[in-house]
PDB file of C-alpha atoms in Angstrom:
ATOM      1  CA  MET D   1    -129.970-111.545 177.362  1.00  0.00           C
ATOM      2  CA  GLU D   2    -132.844-109.706 178.980  1.00  0.00           C
ATOM      3  CA  SER D   3    -133.898-110.968 182.412  1.00  0.00           C
ATOM      4  CA  GLU D   4    -137.432-112.095 183.197  1.00  0.00           C
ATOM      5  CA  GLY D   5    -137.875-108.967 185.301  1.00  0.00           C
ATOM      6  CA  GLU D   6    -136.850-106.682 182.450  1.00  0.00           C
ATOM      7  CA  MET D   7    -139.134-108.548 180.048  1.00  0.00           C
ATOM      8  CA  ALA D   8    -142.002-108.170 182.531  1.00  0.00           C
ATOM      9  CA  LYS D   9    -141.396-104.405 182.692  1.00  0.00           C
ATOM     10  CA  ARG D  10    -141.441-104.148 178.893  1.00  0.00           C
ATOM     11  CA  LYS D  11    -144.660-106.153 178.754  1.00  0.00           C
ATOM     12  CA  ALA D  12    -146.266-103.914 181.363  1.00  0.00           C
ATOM     13  CA  ARG D  13    -145.189-100.822 179.424  1.00  0.00           C
ATOM     14  CA  SER D  14    -146.984-102.131 176.353  1.00  0.00           C
ATOM     15  CA  GLU D  15    -150.263-101.575 178.218  1.00  0.00           C
ATOM     16  CA  PRO D  16    -149.816 -98.092 179.744  1.00  0.00           C
ATOM     17  CA  LYS D  17    -152.401 -96.798 182.177  1.00  0.00           C
ATOM     18  CA  GLY D  18    -152.899 -93.479 183.925  1.00  0.00           C
ATOM     19  CA  LEU D  19    -150.922 -90.264 183.865  1.00  0.00           C
ATOM     20  CA  GLN D  20    -147.536 -90.349 182.119  1.00  0.00           C
ATOM     21  CA  PHE D  21    -144.867 -87.763 181.369  1.00  0.00           C
ATOM     22  CA  LYS D  22    -142.527 -87.160 178.458  1.00  0.00           C
ATOM     23  CA  SER D  23    -139.882 -84.444 178.441  1.00  0.00           C
ATOM     24  CA  PHE D  24    -138.142 -82.577 175.616  1.00  0.00           C
ATOM     25  CA  ALA D  25    -135.053 -80.365 175.852  1.00  0.00           C
ATOM     26  CA  PHE D  26    -134.984 -76.952 174.217  1.00  0.00           C
ATOM     27  CA  ASP D  27    -132.228 -74.478 173.335  1.00  0.00           C
ATOM     28  CA  THR D  28    -132.656 -70.744 173.830  1.00  0.00           C
ATOM     29  CA  LYS D  29    -132.586 -68.748 170.595  1.00  0.00           C
ATOM     30  CA  SER D  30    -133.398 -65.223 171.769  1.00  0.00           C
ATOM     31  CA  VAL D  31    -134.572 -63.302 174.822  1.00  0.00           C
ATOM     32  CA  ALA D  32    -136.507 -60.033 174.685  1.00  0.00           C
ATOM     33  CA  GLU D  33    -137.047 -58.165 177.971  1.00  0.00           C
ATOM     34  CA  GLU D  34    -140.740 -57.492 177.428  1.00  0.00           C
ATOM     35  CA  ALA D  35    -144.002 -58.577 179.023  1.00  0.00           C
ATOM     36  CA  ASP D  36    -147.621 -57.897 178.219  1.00  0.00           C
ATOM     37  CA  ASP D  37    -149.880 -55.620 180.266  1.00  0.00           C
ATOM     38  CA  ASP D  38    -150.991 -58.544 182.443  1.00  0.00           C
ATOM     39  CA  GLY D  39    -147.433 -59.418 183.441  1.00  0.00           C
ATOM     40  CA  PHE D  40    -146.997 -62.564 181.360  1.00  0.00           C
ATOM     41  CA  VAL D  41    -143.815 -63.495 179.535  1.00  0.00           C
ATOM     42  CA  TYR D  42    -143.970 -65.879 176.614  1.00  0.00           C
ATOM     43  CA  ILE D  43    -141.899 -68.871 175.535  1.00  0.00           C
ATOM     44  CA  GLU D  44    -142.332 -70.267 172.030  1.00  0.00           C
ATOM     45  CA  ALA D  45    -141.041 -73.829 171.824  1.00  0.00           C
ATOM     46  CA  TYR D  46    -141.704 -77.365 170.735  1.00  0.00           C
ATOM     47  CA  ALA D  47    -143.092 -79.237 173.731  1.00  0.00           C
ATOM     48  CA  SER D  48    -142.987 -82.461 171.704  1.00  0.00           C
ATOM     49  CA  VAL D  49    -141.339 -83.584 168.463  1.00  0.00           C
ATOM     50  CA  PHE D  50    -142.624 -86.215 166.084  1.00  0.00           C
ATOM     51  CA  ASP D  51    -141.032 -89.386 164.706  1.00  0.00           C
ATOM     52  CA  ASN D  52    -138.118 -89.368 167.125  1.00  0.00           C
ATOM     53  CA  VAL D  53    -137.461 -92.347 169.403  1.00  0.00           C
ATOM     54  CA  ASP D  54    -136.676 -91.130 172.912  1.00  0.00           C
ATOM     55  CA  SER D  55    -134.795 -92.781 175.763  1.00  0.00           C
ATOM     56  CA  HIS D  56    -137.920 -94.751 176.711  1.00  0.00           C
ATOM     57  CA  ASN D  57    -138.248 -96.261 173.210  1.00  0.00           C
ATOM     58  CA  ASP D  58    -141.366 -94.185 172.616  1.00  0.00           C
ATOM     59  CA  MET D  59    -142.164 -92.242 169.459  1.00  0.00           C
ATOM     60  CA  ILE D  60    -144.963 -89.693 169.109  1.00  0.00           C
ATOM     61  CA  VAL D  61    -146.402 -89.281 165.615  1.00  0.00           C
ATOM     62  CA  LYS D  62    -148.141 -86.366 163.930  1.00  0.00           C
ATOM     63  CA  GLY D  63    -151.843 -86.329 164.752  1.00  0.00           C
ATOM     64  CA  ALA D  64    -151.401 -87.718 168.251  1.00  0.00           C
ATOM     65  CA  TYR D  65    -152.497 -84.392 169.736  1.00  0.00           C
ATOM     66  CA  SER D  66    -155.217 -83.463 167.234  1.00  0.00           C
ATOM     67  CA  ASP D  67    -158.214 -84.774 169.186  1.00  0.00           C
ATOM     68  CA  THR D  68    -157.069 -83.492 172.562  1.00  0.00           C
ATOM     69  CA  LEU D  69    -156.311 -80.005 171.213  1.00  0.00           C
ATOM     70  CA  LYS D  70    -159.775 -79.920 169.669  1.00  0.00           C
ATOM     71  CA  ALA D  71    -161.311 -80.973 172.993  1.00  0.00           C
ATOM     72  CA  TRP D  72    -159.423 -78.252 174.870  1.00  0.00           C
ATOM     73  CA  GLY D  73    -160.619 -75.706 172.322  1.00  0.00           C
ATOM     74  CA  GLU D  74    -164.232 -76.769 172.741  1.00  0.00           C
ATOM     75  CA  LYS D  75    -163.866 -76.591 176.522  1.00  0.00           C
ATOM     76  CA  GLY D  76    -162.729 -72.987 176.272  1.00  0.00           C
ATOM     77  CA  ALA D  77    -160.163 -73.362 179.048  1.00  0.00           C
ATOM     78  CA  PRO D  78    -156.407 -72.918 178.578  1.00  0.00           C
ATOM     79  CA  ILE D  79    -154.036 -75.869 178.930  1.00  0.00           C
ATOM     80  CA  PRO D  80    -152.221 -75.295 182.247  1.00  0.00           C
ATOM     81  CA  SER D  81    -148.463 -75.062 182.669  1.00  0.00           C
ATOM     82  CA  TYR D  82    -146.712 -76.174 185.853  1.00  0.00           C
ATOM     83  CA  TYR D  83    -143.314 -76.104 187.495  1.00  0.00           C
ATOM     84  CA  ASN D  84    -141.966 -79.687 187.521  1.00  0.00           C
ATOM     85  CA  HIS D  85    -145.451 -81.189 187.104  1.00  0.00           C
ATOM     86  CA  GLY D  86    -146.703 -79.392 190.198  1.00  0.00           C
ATOM     87  CA  ALA D  87    -150.285 -80.378 189.410  1.00  0.00           C
ATOM     88  CA  LEU D  88    -149.553 -83.298 191.711  1.00  0.00           C
ATOM     89  CA  SER D  89    -148.613 -80.983 194.612  1.00  0.00           C
ATOM     90  CA  ASN D  90    -150.727 -78.923 196.996  1.00  0.00           C
ATOM     91  CA  ASP D  91    -148.987 -75.636 196.175  1.00  0.00           C
ATOM     92  CA  PRO D  92    -151.096 -73.426 193.863  1.00  0.00           C
ATOM     93  CA  HIS D  93    -147.945 -71.515 192.915  1.00  0.00           C
ATOM     94  CA  ASP D  94    -146.760 -74.599 191.012  1.00  0.00           C
ATOM     95  CA  ASN D  95    -149.288 -73.492 188.388  1.00  0.00           C
ATOM     96  CA  VAL D  96    -146.929 -71.031 186.707  1.00  0.00           C
ATOM     97  CA  GLY D  97    -148.966 -70.232 183.603  1.00  0.00           C
ATOM     98  CA  PHE D  98    -150.799 -71.654 180.611  1.00  0.00           C
ATOM     99  CA  LEU D  99    -150.505 -72.353 176.909  1.00  0.00           C
ATOM    100  CA  ALA D 100    -151.628 -69.288 175.002  1.00  0.00           C
ATOM    101  CA  GLU D 101    -151.294 -71.368 171.815  1.00  0.00           C
ATOM    102  CA  ALA D 102    -150.762 -75.034 171.015  1.00  0.00           C
ATOM    103  CA  LYS D 103    -150.778 -76.572 167.558  1.00  0.00           C
ATOM    104  CA  GLU D 104    -149.278 -79.420 165.604  1.00  0.00           C
ATOM    105  CA  ASP D 105    -147.054 -78.834 162.601  1.00  0.00           C
ATOM    106  CA  ASP D 106    -144.849 -81.225 160.639  1.00  0.00           C
ATOM    107  CA  HIS D 107    -142.140 -81.056 163.308  1.00  0.00           C
ATOM    108  CA  GLY D 108    -144.087 -81.457 166.521  1.00  0.00           C
ATOM    109  CA  LEU D 109    -146.353 -79.827 169.094  1.00  0.00           C
ATOM    110  CA  LYS D 110    -145.528 -76.113 168.964  1.00  0.00           C
ATOM    111  CA  VAL D 111    -146.624 -74.108 171.989  1.00  0.00           C
ATOM    112  CA  ARG D 112    -146.612 -70.526 173.195  1.00  0.00           C
ATOM    113  CA  MET D 113    -146.367 -70.741 176.968  1.00  0.00           C
ATOM    114  CA  ALA D 114    -147.313 -67.763 179.139  1.00  0.00           C
ATOM    115  CA  LEU D 115    -145.459 -67.552 182.464  1.00  0.00           C
ATOM    116  CA  ASP D 116    -147.174 -65.424 185.123  1.00  0.00           C
ATOM    117  CA  VAL D 117    -143.976 -63.753 186.356  1.00  0.00           C
ATOM    118  CA  ALA D 118    -145.772 -60.641 187.661  1.00  0.00           C
ATOM    119  CA  HIS D 119    -147.862 -62.496 190.217  1.00  0.00           C
ATOM    120  CA  ASN D 120    -146.054 -65.786 190.828  1.00  0.00           C
ATOM    121  CA  ALA D 121    -142.538 -65.886 192.290  1.00  0.00           C
ATOM    122  CA  LYS D 122    -142.074 -69.483 191.181  1.00  0.00           C
ATOM    123  CA  ALA D 123    -142.869 -68.514 187.581  1.00  0.00           C
ATOM    124  CA  ALA D 124    -140.373 -65.653 187.827  1.00  0.00           C
ATOM    125  CA  TYR D 125    -137.694 -67.958 189.199  1.00  0.00           C
ATOM    126  CA  ALA D 126    -138.384 -70.559 186.503  1.00  0.00           C
ATOM    127  CA  HIS D 127    -137.862 -67.823 183.936  1.00  0.00           C
ATOM    128  CA  ARG D 128    -134.596 -66.834 185.621  1.00  0.00           C
ATOM    129  CA  LEU D 129    -133.393 -70.435 185.436  1.00  0.00           C
ATOM    130  CA  ILE D 130    -134.354 -70.633 181.768  1.00  0.00           C
ATOM    131  CA  LYS D 131    -132.486 -67.413 180.936  1.00  0.00           C
ATOM    132  CA  GLN D 132    -129.378 -68.832 182.619  1.00  0.00           C
ATOM    133  CA  ASP D 133    -129.698 -72.172 180.768  1.00  0.00           C
ATOM    134  CA  ARG D 134    -130.216 -73.917 184.106  1.00  0.00           C
ATOM    135  CA  MET D 135    -133.701 -75.151 183.160  1.00  0.00           C
ATOM    136  CA  ARG D 136    -134.142 -76.010 179.478  1.00  0.00           C
ATOM    137  CA  GLU D 137    -136.791 -78.702 179.290  1.00  0.00           C
ATOM    138  CA  LEU D 138    -140.518 -78.869 178.657  1.00  0.00           C
ATOM    139  CA  SER D 139    -142.509 -81.938 179.616  1.00  0.00           C
ATOM    140  CA  VAL D 140    -145.975 -83.033 178.534  1.00  0.00           C
ATOM    141  CA  GLY D 141    -148.284 -84.707 181.038  1.00  0.00           C
ATOM    142  CA  TYR D 142    -150.670 -87.018 179.220  1.00  0.00           C
ATOM    143  CA  ILE D 143    -152.704 -90.201 179.183  1.00  0.00           C
ATOM    144  CA  ALA D 144    -152.013 -92.521 176.243  1.00  0.00           C
ATOM    145  CA  LYS D 145    -155.214 -93.266 174.331  1.00  0.00           C
ATOM    146  CA  SER D 146    -153.867 -95.397 171.472  1.00  0.00           C
ATOM    147  CA  TRP D 147    -150.499 -96.787 170.369  1.00  0.00           C
ATOM    148  CA  GLU D 148    -148.800 -99.390 168.208  1.00  0.00           C
ATOM    149  CA  LEU D 149    -145.882-101.665 169.055  1.00  0.00           C
ATOM    150  CA  MET D 150    -143.204-101.746 166.374  1.00  0.00           C
ATOM    151  CA  HIS D 151    -140.940-104.812 166.536  1.00  0.00           C
ATOM    152  CA  GLU D 152    -137.651-105.305 164.729  1.00  0.00           C
ATOM    153  CA  GLU D 153    -136.661-108.577 163.129  1.00  0.00           C
ATOM    154  CA  ASP D 154    -134.441-110.932 165.133  1.00  0.00           C
ATOM    155  CA  LYS D 155    -135.282-109.094 168.363  1.00  0.00           C
ATOM    156  CA  ASP D 156    -137.041-110.298 171.504  1.00  0.00           C
ATOM    157  CA  GLU D 157    -140.829-109.964 171.370  1.00  0.00           C
ATOM    158  CA  TRP D 158    -140.669-107.278 174.079  1.00  0.00           C
ATOM    159  CA  ASP D 159    -137.857-105.357 172.378  1.00  0.00           C
ATOM    160  CA  TYR D 160    -139.943-102.782 170.560  1.00  0.00           C
ATOM    161  CA  THR D 161    -140.663 -99.120 169.975  1.00  0.00           C
ATOM    162  CA  ARG D 162    -144.037 -97.857 171.172  1.00  0.00           C
ATOM    163  CA  LYS D 163    -145.591 -95.537 168.567  1.00  0.00           C
ATOM    164  CA  LEU D 164    -148.010 -93.213 170.353  1.00  0.00           C
ATOM    165  CA  THR D 165    -150.850 -92.289 168.003  1.00  0.00           C
ATOM    166  CA  ALA D 166    -153.340 -90.516 170.300  1.00  0.00           C
ATOM    167  CA  LEU D 167    -152.716 -88.709 173.588  1.00  0.00           C
ATOM    168  CA  ASP D 168    -154.955 -86.931 176.082  1.00  0.00           C
ATOM    169  CA  LEU D 169    -152.850 -83.866 176.914  1.00  0.00           C
ATOM    170  CA  LEU D 170    -153.363 -82.683 180.506  1.00  0.00           C
ATOM    171  CA  GLU D 171    -150.605 -80.093 180.968  1.00  0.00           C
ATOM    172  CA  VAL D 172    -147.171 -78.904 179.857  1.00  0.00           C
ATOM    173  CA  SER D 173    -144.495 -78.190 182.484  1.00  0.00           C
ATOM    174  CA  VAL D 174    -141.084 -76.604 182.664  1.00  0.00           C
ATOM    175  CA  VAL D 175    -138.835 -79.294 184.150  1.00  0.00           C
ATOM    176  CA  SER D 176    -135.247 -80.172 184.966  1.00  0.00           C
ATOM    177  CA  VAL D 177    -134.759 -83.512 183.161  1.00  0.00           C
ATOM    178  CA  ALA D 178    -135.618 -84.343 179.560  1.00  0.00           C
ATOM    179  CA  SER D 179    -135.993 -87.645 177.729  1.00  0.00           C
ATOM    180  CA  ASN D 180    -135.949 -86.253 174.177  1.00  0.00           C
ATOM    181  CA  PRO D 181    -133.157 -83.887 173.054  1.00  0.00           C
ATOM    182  CA  LEU D 182    -134.682 -82.548 169.843  1.00  0.00           C
ATOM    183  CA  ALA D 183    -137.227 -79.867 170.864  1.00  0.00           C
ATOM    184  CA  THR D 184    -136.089 -76.338 170.046  1.00  0.00           C
ATOM    185  CA  VAL D 185    -137.100 -72.949 171.422  1.00  0.00           C
ATOM    186  CA  THR D 186    -137.807 -70.498 168.624  1.00  0.00           C
ATOM    187  CA  ALA D 187    -138.408 -67.360 170.714  1.00  0.00           C
ATOM    188  CA  LYS D 188    -138.637 -66.248 174.330  1.00  0.00           C
ATOM    189  CA  ALA D 189    -139.758 -62.821 175.555  1.00  0.00           C
ATOM    190  CA  ALA D 190    -139.419 -62.000 179.261  1.00  0.00           C
ATOM    191  CA  GLN D 191    -139.326 -59.271 181.881  1.00  0.00           C
ATOM    192  CA  LEU D 192    -139.371 -59.651 185.679  1.00  0.00           C
ATOM    193  CA  LEU D 193    -141.729 -57.022 187.043  1.00  0.00           C
ATOM    194  CA  TYR D 194    -142.210 -57.577 190.772  1.00  0.00           C
ATOM    195  CA  GLY D 195    -140.488 -58.987 193.846  1.00  0.00           C
ATOM    196  CA  ASP D 196    -136.811 -59.206 194.751  1.00  0.00           C
ATOM    197  CA  VAL D 197    -135.794 -61.598 191.999  1.00  0.00           C
ATOM    198  CA  ASP D 198    -133.536 -59.027 190.318  1.00  0.00           C
ATOM    199  CA  ASP D 199    -131.601 -58.625 193.575  1.00  0.00           C
ATOM    200  CA  VAL D 200    -130.439 -62.261 193.632  1.00  0.00           C
ATOM    201  CA  ASP D 201    -126.676 -62.660 193.136  1.00  0.00           C
ATOM    202  CA  GLU D 202    -126.046 -63.548 189.474  1.00  0.00           C
ATOM    203  CA  THR D 203    -123.234 -65.901 190.553  1.00  0.00           C
ATOM    204  CA  ASP D 204    -125.656 -68.095 192.485  1.00  0.00           C
ATOM    205  CA  ASP D 205    -125.266 -71.675 191.240  1.00  0.00           C
ATOM    206  CA  ASP D 206    -127.923 -73.382 193.346  1.00  0.00           C
ATOM    207  CA  ASP D 207    -129.776 -76.059 191.376  1.00  0.00           C
ATOM    208  CA  ASP D 208    -133.527 -76.102 191.962  1.00  0.00           C
ATOM    209  CA  SER D 209    -134.048 -79.519 190.383  1.00  0.00           C
TER     210      SER D 209
END
C-alpha cells in the first residue's frame, strides 16, 4: 500500500508548476561526415514521442506542442539546444546549438538539431559522445500548460497517468539519462572542423554524465 508521503508526492505532481524536463532515448541510424559552411552538424531525431507512458507515468499527446511551435515561429527566434540543460548554468558554451526544424507528426515531435561544432568545443564533444553511443538521449525542457489525469479502475485515487495536452517548449538538450525509450534518430550528419578533438584517444572511456 502506498504511504502517505508517496500519496502526497503524487498529489503534488497532479498540479505541476514551473520548468520541467522529459527525456527520450534515441538510436543512431547513420552518420555522414559533413557539415554546412557555418560549421554546424545536424541530428534528425524525435525529441518526444506521443501516446507512450514514460517512467514518470506521463504521456504526451499529439497537439501538445502545436501552440508553442506556432509561438516560436511568430517570434522568429530558433529554439535553443543545450548540453544537459545548461540553460540553468552560467557557461554560455552550454548552448551547443538550436533547432533548425521542429514539427509534430503522428509519431512525435521531430526535430533537426544543429550542433555548433566549429565554434563550440562542448558541442563538438557532445557530438563525439553521440557517435560513440555514449550520449544517446534528447530531453525537452518545458512548462506544462494543460493536462488530464487518467485513473484506472480499482486503483488509488492518486495512481494515475498524467496526459499532457499542451506544453510551453523552452529548449531541447542532449543529455545522459532518458525517461522514455522510444524516440529514434533517423539521420545524423557530422564533421569536427576545429580544435584538438580528433587527437583524443579513441579508447578513452571517461563518462561525461
